[in-house]
XYZ file of C-alpha atoms in Angstrom:
588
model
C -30.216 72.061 -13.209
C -28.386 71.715 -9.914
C -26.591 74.264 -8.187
C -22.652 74.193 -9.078
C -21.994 73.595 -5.115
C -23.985 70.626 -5.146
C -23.254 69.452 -8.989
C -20.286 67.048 -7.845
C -22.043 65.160 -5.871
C -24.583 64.906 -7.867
C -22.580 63.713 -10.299
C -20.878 61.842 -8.074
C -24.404 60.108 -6.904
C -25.223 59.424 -10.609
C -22.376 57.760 -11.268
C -22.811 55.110 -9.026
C -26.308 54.489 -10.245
C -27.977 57.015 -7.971
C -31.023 58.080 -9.690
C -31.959 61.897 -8.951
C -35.080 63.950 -10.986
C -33.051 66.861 -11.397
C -35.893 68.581 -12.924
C -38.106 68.533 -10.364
C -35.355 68.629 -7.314
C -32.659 70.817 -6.020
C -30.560 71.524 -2.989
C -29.232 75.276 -1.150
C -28.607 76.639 1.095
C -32.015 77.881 3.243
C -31.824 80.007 6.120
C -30.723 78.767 9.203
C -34.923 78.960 10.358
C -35.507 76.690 7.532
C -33.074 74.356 8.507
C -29.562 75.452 6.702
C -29.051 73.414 3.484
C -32.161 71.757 2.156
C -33.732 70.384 -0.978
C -36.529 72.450 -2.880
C -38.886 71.746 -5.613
C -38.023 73.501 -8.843
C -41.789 72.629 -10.458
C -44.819 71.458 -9.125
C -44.030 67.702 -8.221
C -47.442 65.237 -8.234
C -48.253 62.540 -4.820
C -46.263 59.579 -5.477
C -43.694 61.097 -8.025
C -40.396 59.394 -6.780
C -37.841 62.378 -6.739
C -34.858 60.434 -5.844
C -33.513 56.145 -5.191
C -30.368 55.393 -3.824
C -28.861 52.114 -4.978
C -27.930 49.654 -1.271
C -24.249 49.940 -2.506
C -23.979 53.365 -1.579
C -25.106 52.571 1.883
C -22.380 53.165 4.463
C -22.286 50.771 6.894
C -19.794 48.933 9.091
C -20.876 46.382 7.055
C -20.353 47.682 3.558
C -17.183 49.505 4.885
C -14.197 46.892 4.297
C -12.707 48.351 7.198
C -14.222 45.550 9.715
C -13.399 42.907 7.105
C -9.274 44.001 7.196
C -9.297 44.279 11.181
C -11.021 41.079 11.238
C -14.060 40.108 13.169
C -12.493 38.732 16.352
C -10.013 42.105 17.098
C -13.500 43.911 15.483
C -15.489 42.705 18.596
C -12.176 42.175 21.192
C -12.203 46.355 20.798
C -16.043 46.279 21.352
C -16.312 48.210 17.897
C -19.551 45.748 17.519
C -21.219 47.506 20.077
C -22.832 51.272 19.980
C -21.421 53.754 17.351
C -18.010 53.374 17.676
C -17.083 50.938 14.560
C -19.283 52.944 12.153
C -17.486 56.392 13.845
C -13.749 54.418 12.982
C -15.341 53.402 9.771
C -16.257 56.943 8.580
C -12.545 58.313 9.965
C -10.902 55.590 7.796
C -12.787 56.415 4.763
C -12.533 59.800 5.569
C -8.582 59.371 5.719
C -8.238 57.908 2.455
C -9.712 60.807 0.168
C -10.139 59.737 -3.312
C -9.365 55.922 -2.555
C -12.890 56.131 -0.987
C -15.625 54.854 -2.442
C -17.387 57.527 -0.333
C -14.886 60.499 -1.025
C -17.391 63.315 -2.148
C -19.986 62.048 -0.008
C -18.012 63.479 2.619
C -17.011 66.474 0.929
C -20.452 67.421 1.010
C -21.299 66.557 4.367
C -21.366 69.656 7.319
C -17.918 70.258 9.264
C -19.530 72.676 11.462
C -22.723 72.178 14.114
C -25.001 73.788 16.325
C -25.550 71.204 18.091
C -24.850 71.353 22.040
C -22.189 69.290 21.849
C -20.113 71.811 20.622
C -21.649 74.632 22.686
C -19.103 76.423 25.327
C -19.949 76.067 29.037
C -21.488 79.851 29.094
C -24.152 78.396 26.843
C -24.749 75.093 28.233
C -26.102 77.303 31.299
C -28.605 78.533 29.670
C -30.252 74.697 29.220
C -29.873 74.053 33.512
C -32.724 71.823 33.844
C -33.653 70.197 30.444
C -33.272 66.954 29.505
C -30.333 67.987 26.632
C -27.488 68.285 28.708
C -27.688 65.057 30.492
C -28.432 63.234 27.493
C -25.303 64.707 25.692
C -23.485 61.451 26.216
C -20.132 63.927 25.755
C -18.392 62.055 28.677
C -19.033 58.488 27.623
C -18.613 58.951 23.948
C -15.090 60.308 25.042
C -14.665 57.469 26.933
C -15.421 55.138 23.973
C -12.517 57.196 21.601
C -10.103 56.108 24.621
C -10.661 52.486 25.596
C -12.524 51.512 22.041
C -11.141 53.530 19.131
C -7.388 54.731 19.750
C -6.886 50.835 20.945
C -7.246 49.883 17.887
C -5.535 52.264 15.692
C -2.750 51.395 17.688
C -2.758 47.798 16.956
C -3.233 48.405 13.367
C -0.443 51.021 12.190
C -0.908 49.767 8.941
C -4.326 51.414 8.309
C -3.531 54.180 10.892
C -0.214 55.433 9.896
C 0.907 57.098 13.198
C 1.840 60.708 11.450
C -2.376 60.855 10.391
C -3.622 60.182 14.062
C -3.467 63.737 15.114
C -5.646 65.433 12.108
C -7.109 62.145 10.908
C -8.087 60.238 14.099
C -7.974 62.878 16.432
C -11.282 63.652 19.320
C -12.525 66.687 17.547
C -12.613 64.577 13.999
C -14.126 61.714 16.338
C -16.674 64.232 17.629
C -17.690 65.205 14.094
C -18.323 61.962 12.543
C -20.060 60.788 15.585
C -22.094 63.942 15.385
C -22.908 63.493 11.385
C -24.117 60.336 12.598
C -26.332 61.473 15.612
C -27.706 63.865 12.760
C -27.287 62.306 9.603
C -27.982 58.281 10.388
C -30.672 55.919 9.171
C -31.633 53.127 11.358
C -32.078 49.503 9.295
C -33.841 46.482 10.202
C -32.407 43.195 10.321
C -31.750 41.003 7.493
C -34.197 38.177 8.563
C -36.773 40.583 8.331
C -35.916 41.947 4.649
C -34.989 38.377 3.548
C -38.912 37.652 4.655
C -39.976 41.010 2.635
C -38.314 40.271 -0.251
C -39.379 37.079 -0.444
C -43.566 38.355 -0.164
C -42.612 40.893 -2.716
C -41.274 38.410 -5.128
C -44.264 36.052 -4.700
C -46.289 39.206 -5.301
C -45.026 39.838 -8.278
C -45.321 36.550 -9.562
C -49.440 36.887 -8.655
C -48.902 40.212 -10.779
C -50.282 41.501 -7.683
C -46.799 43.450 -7.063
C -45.399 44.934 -10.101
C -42.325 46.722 -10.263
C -42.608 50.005 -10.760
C -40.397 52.263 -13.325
C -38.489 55.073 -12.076
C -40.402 58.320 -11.633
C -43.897 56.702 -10.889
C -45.553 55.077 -7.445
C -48.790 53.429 -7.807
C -49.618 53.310 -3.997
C -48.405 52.931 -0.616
C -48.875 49.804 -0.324
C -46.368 48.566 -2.925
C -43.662 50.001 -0.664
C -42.420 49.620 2.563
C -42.451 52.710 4.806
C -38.436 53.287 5.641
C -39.178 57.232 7.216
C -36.338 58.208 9.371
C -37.319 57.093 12.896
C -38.551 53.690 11.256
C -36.761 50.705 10.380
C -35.524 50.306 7.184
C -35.051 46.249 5.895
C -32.210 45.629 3.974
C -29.952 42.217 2.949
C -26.633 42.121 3.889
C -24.720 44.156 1.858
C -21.548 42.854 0.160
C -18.380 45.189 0.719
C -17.903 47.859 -2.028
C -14.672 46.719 -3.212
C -12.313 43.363 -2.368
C -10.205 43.458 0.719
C -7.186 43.702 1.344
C -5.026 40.448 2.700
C -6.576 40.484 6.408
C -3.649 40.860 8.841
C -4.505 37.516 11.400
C -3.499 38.920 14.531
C -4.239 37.176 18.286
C -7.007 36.742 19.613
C -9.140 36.934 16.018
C -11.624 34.426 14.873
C -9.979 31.088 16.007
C -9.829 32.278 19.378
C -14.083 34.308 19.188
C -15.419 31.855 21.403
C -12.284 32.052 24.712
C -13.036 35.235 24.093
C -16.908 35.520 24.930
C -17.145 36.087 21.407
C -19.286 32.585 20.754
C -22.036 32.412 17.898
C -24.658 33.500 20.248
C -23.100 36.515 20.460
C -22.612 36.737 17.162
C -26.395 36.234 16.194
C -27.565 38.375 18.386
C -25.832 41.323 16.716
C -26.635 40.065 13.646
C -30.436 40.729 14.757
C -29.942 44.372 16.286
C -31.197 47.033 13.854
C -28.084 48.723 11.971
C -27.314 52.464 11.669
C -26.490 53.690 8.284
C -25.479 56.693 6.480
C -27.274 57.160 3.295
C -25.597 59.768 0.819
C -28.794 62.422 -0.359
C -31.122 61.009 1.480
C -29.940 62.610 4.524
C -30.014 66.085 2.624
C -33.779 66.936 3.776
C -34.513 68.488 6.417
C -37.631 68.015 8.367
C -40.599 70.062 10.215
C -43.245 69.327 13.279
C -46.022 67.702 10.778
C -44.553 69.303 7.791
C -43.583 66.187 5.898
C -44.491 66.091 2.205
C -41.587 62.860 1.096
C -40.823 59.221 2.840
C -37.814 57.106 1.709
C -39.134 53.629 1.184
C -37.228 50.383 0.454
C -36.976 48.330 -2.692
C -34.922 45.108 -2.850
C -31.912 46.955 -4.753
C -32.555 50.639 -3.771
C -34.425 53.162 -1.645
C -36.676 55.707 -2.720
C -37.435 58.718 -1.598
C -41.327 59.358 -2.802
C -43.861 61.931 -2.621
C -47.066 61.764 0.044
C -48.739 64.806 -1.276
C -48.186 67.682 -3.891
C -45.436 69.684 -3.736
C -45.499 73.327 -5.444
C -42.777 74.482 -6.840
C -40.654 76.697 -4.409
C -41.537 74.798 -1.510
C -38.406 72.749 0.845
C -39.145 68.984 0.817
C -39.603 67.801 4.147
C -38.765 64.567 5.660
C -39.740 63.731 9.025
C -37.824 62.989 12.032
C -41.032 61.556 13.882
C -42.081 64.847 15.196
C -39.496 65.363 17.965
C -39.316 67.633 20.405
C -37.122 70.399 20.631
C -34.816 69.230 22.893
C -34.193 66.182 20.954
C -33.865 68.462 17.867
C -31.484 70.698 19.456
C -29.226 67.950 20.687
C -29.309 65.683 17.560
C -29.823 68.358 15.025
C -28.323 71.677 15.898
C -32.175 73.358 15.172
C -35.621 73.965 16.781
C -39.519 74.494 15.537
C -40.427 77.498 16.171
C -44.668 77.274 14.902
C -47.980 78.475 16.452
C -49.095 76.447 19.114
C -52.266 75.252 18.887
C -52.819 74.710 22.750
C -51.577 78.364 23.335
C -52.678 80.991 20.862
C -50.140 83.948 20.186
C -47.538 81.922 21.157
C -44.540 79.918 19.495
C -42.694 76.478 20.045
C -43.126 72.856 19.278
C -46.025 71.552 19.591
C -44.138 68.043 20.134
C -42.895 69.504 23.245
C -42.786 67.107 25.989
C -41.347 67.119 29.782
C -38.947 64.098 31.214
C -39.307 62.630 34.850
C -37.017 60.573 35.988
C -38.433 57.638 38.348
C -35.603 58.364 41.069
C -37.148 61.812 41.095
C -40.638 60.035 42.269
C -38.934 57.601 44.472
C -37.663 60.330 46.793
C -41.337 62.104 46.622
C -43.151 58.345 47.195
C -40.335 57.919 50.221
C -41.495 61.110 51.695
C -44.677 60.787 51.807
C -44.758 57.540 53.355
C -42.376 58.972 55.787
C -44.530 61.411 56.812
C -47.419 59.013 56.699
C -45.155 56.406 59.289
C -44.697 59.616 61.655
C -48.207 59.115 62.715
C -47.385 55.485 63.626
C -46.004 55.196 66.911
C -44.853 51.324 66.000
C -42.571 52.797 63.023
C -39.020 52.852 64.100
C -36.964 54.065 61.481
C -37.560 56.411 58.303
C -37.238 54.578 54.634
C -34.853 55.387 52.641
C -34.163 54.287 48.986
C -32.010 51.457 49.789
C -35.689 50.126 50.830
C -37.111 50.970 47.840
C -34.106 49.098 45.514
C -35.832 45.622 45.368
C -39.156 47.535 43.824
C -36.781 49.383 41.819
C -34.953 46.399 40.280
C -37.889 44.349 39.799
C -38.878 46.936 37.710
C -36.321 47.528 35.519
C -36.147 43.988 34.825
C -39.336 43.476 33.703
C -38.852 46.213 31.015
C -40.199 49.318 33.042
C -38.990 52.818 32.177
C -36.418 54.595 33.934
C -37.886 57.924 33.302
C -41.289 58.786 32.259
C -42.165 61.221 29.503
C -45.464 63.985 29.582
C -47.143 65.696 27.108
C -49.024 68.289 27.369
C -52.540 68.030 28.099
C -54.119 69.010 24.446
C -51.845 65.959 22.796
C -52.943 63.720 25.012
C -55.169 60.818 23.845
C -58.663 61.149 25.849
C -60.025 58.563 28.694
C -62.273 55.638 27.786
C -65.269 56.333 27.848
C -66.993 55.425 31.276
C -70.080 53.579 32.053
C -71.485 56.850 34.457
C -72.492 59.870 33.688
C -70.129 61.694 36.095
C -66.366 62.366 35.483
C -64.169 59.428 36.509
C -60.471 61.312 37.823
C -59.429 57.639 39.036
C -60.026 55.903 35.931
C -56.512 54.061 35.040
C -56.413 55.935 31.529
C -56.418 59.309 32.513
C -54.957 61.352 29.803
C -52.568 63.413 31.260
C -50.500 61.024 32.742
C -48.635 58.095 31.915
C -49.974 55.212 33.010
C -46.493 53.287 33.776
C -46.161 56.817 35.463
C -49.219 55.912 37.825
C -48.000 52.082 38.206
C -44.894 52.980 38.650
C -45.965 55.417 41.651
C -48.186 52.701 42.836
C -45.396 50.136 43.483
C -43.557 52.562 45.617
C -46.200 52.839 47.959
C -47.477 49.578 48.462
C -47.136 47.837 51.845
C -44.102 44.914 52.146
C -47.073 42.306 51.679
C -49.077 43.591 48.807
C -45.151 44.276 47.020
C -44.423 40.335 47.836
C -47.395 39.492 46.017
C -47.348 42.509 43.217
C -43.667 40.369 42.730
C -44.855 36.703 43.438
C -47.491 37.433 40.336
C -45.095 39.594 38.222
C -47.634 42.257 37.702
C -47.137 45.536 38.649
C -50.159 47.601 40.189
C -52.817 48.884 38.278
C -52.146 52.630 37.723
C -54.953 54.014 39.497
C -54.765 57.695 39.352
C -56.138 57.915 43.615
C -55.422 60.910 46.004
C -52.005 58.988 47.339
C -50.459 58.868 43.951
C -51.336 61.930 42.803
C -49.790 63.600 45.267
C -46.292 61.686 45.109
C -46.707 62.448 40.804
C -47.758 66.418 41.700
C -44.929 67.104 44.197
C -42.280 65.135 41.390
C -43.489 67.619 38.975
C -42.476 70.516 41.308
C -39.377 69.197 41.999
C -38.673 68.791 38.373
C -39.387 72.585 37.991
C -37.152 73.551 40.148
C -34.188 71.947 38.450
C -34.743 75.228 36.128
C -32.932 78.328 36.204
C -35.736 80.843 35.945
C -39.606 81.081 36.075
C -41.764 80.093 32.752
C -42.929 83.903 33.256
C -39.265 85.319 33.312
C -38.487 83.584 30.332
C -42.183 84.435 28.813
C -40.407 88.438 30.264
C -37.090 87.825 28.420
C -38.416 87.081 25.306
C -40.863 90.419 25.427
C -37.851 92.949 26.232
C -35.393 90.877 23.924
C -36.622 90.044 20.146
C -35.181 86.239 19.361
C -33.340 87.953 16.304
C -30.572 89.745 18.988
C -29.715 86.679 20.728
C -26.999 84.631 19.826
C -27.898 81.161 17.862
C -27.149 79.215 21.046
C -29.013 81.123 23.382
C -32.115 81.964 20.948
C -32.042 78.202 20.959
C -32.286 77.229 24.800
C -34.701 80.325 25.159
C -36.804 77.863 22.890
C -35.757 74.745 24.484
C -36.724 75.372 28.255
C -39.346 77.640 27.370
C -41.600 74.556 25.345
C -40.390 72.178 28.375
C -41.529 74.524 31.480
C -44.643 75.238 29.105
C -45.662 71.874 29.438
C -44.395 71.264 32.602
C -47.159 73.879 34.162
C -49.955 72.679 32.028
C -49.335 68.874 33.298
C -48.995 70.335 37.051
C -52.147 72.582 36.552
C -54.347 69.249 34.925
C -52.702 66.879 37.805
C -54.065 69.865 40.595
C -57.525 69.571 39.389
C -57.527 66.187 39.216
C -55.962 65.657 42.407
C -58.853 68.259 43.616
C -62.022 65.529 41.525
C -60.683 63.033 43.484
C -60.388 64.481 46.666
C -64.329 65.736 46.347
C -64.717 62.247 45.552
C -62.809 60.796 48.553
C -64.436 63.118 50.535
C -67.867 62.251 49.042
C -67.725 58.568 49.389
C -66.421 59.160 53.367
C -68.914 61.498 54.044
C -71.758 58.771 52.272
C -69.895 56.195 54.395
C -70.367 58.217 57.768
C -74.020 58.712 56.866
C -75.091 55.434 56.712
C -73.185 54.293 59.540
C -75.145 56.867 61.012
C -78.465 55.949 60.006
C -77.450 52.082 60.438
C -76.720 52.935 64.190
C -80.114 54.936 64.332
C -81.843 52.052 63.158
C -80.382 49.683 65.213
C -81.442 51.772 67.851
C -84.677 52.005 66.964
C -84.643 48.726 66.404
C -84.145 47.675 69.768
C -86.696 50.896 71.055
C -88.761 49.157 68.931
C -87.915 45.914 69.972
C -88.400 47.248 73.561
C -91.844 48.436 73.675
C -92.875 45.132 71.842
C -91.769 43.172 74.219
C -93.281 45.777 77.043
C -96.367 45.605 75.283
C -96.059 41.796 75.123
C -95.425 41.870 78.938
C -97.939 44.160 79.818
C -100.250 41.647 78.014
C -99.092 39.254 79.804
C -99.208 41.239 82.834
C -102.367 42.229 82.067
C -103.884 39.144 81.376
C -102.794 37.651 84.557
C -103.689 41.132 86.113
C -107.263 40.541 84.945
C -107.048 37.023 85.977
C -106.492 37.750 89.512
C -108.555 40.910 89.467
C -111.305 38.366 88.583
């Protein structure tokens, strides 16, 4: 039986034709290590038991939401509530507003009014993550920006779904903040509904072979009779018909007749209709999830999803999702949690074994512009140093032809191994080298080639092969300490801290960045220590093939020499033969 904090929801669930195996399934509250409020088996559940389906028309969407329908699609898009979160975040507010009139009312009863997440961490503790990628990635500023110029616009022009007296508790930033935060935490991303109309359609042809039975609730007869719909994946869905009938629509200027003197033309509109959808989906965004821990994926049916079992579960045990293995940085900012496992790169030690480190290309601009400053300081023709106004061409070109902005390293044990090569000796400049990226190593590349060989690099719209040679590797090795030094602290002060100072006295927010920069700097010495020794191979290497090249020039000069020594006393014995000959001839 379920837990009487949860039972109204449930109930609530059920009643809309949510199906939930209460015998096998409930959710509590877990410790805040085990992720806060989770589900948990109550008995042994079998592989492919389906614990829970949730019927499309509880989806919440700004789709399903009649909201969009009663501002109208043209004052919709004029607002630019189309575009990024901000329709579903006024979506969620209005149905928020309207308590028991929403379809959705204890949905959000039981959804989290309180988070850990950064976001809503005071400046003091914001410090402590100088130097990883959460802070910059917070978005705090621009989302705020959004609430200003996107949502209060159009409360205003609608004060007959925003009564004016509800703004201040009902609309206000800190209830934006939340819902856009339940989101960030909470959301399911959908595909679009050409690609589920195309599904569907297989699956019914399927079926019709008897190659695709349906399958009754409770029971899974393989993977491959489902679709895959894992949080991090895209989950196909048809469009979704509004829960209940609209309102009269309020036609107000500038709505559909006018779309297209707007910008608002049917291009526009099918190319929205094409982006993948974020949804909330009541229970299923109940699990928590683990680094490689997941035991349950939610997969798609053409009225419902399910969530399923991938392996046993015993009884006692949380059921996992997944979140596609983050790292803890993108935990910590989207989740308001961290792993905290053995590592299996670094025994006796704890963190995420997802762990990565972020370098952003402007980062290894300045670092390529340096070095071929100092390599233009030998040139007595150079007249002026480059700067990265030179490099914004390159830079552009880039970006436009769907190159990265920043570049993202793992650490050296998770990355995939070289191809194989041909010779028996290591290869340090073959373009796969597993430590680093190899748009990393392009990337590099096209900041250092010459003004010709970047015409043509353009002219062919191919960027350089990402040769990992001694040049590049030094730009990539002196980016990486840079990127250290962003940090507050040493890896070994932290590795100090965390000796003198059990995780269990520090506050939630700072036991959290300890964690955070701790995994990143981790990484970010294990990438600099592999990039050394490679640098070092290739170096040898270098040094090998110019020292090869400066013997045979060698022994090609000493052969020409003796070439013409040789060639000399031939032709002196030839003379002397001559010589001789005639020498004889007069003698006689």
């Amino acid at each position: 039986m379920p837990s009487s904090e949860i039972q109204p929801f449930f109930t609530w669930f059920q009643a809309h034709n949510g199906y939930i195996d209460t015998t096998v399934m409930d959710v509590v509250q877990l410790p805040l290590s085990e992720g806060g409020r989770g589900a948990v088996a109550l008995v042994d559940i079998p592989q492919n038991h389906v614990i829970f389906s949730v019927p499309r028309s509880l989806i919440l969407t700004t789709r399903t939401c009649a909201l969009s329908t009663k501002i109208g699609p043209g004052a919709w898009r004029t607002f630019g509530l189309h575009q990024g979160w901000a329709g579903l975040i006024l979506c969620m507010m209005w149905e928020a507003a309207r308590g028991a009139e929403s379809k959705w009312d204890a949905y959000f009863d039981m959804m989290p009014t309180q988070f850990n997440t950064p976001m809503f961490w005071n400046e003091d503790d914001l410090t402590e993550l100088k130097g990883t990628s959460v802070v910059e990635k917070l978005g705090k500023d621009q989302a705020e920006k959004d609430y200003r110029e996107k949502i209060l616009p159009a409360i205003d022009s609608r004060p007959d779904l925003f009564p004016k007296a509800e703004i201040p508790t009902r609309y206000s930033l800190e209830i934006f903040h939340i819902m856009g935060t339940r989101i960030l935490s909470r959301s399911f991303t959908l595909a679009t509904e050409e690609d589920d109309d195309e599904d569907a359609g297989k699956r019914k042809d399927e079926e019709k072979a008897g190659e695709n039975p349906p399958h009754p609730a409770g029971e899974v007869h393989g993977d491959e009779d489902i679709g895959n719909a894992s949080l991090g994946s895209a989950m196909d869905v048809d469009e979704p018909s509004t829960a209940e009938e609209p309102a009269e629509e309020h036609v107000h200027e500038g709505d559909n007749e006018n779309e297209n003197e707007n910008g608002d033309g049917a291009d526009d509109d099918e190319e929205d209709e094409s982006a993948p959808e974020v949804a909330m989906i009541p229970l299923a965004d109940v699990l928590n999830a683990r680094y490689k821990t997941d035991n349950v994926k939610l997969f798609y049916e053409p009225d419902c999803l399910r969530m399923v079992s991938t392996r046993m579960i015993k009884a006692g045990e949380q059921i996992w999702n997944t979140y596609g293995d983050l790292p803890n940085a993108d935990l910590l900012r989207g989740f308001g949690h961290v792993d905290y496992l053995p590592l299996p790169y670094a025994p006796g030690e704890f963190g995420n074994p997802g762990d990565v480190i972020e370098l952003r290309a402007d980062l290894v601009v300045r670092c390529a512009l340096d070095l071929l400053n100092s390599e233009n300081e030998k040139d007595k023709n150079t007249e002026r140093q480059l700067t990265m106004e030179d490099m914004e061409d390159r830079i552009d070109w880039w970006l436009e032809e769907g190159g990265d902005d920043t570049f993202t390293l793992e650490h050296p044990s998770a990355a995939p191994p070289p191809s194989p090569s041909t010779s028996s000796k290591p290869n340090p400049t073959h373009p796969l080298t597993a430590t680093l990226s190899i748009i990393l190593l392009s990337f590099t590349h096209l900041m250092l080639l010459t003004p010709a060989e970047w015409a043509r690099a353009k002219a062919k719209s191919k960027p350089p092969k990402p040769l990992a040679d001694a040049r590049a590797l030094r730009v990539v090795l002196e980016a990486l300490r840079r990127r250290g030094e962003a940090y507050s602290g040493s890896l070994e002060e932290d590795t100090a801290l965390l000796s003198a100072t059990p995780l269990s006295t520090l506050s939630l927010n700072k036991r959290h960045a300890l964690i955070v920069r701790m995994g990143e700097k981790r990484v970010l010495t294990h990438v600099r220590k592999s990039v050394e020794e490679i640098l070092a191979a290739v170096q040898a290497q270098e040094a090998e093939a110019a020292s090869g090249g400066r013997k045979n020039q060698d022994k090609d000069k000493s052969t020409a020499q003796g070439a013409g020594a040789s060639g000399s006393r031939a032709g002196k014995r030839k003379a002397d033969a001559l010589g001789g000959g005639e020498g004889r001839k007069k003698r006689k």
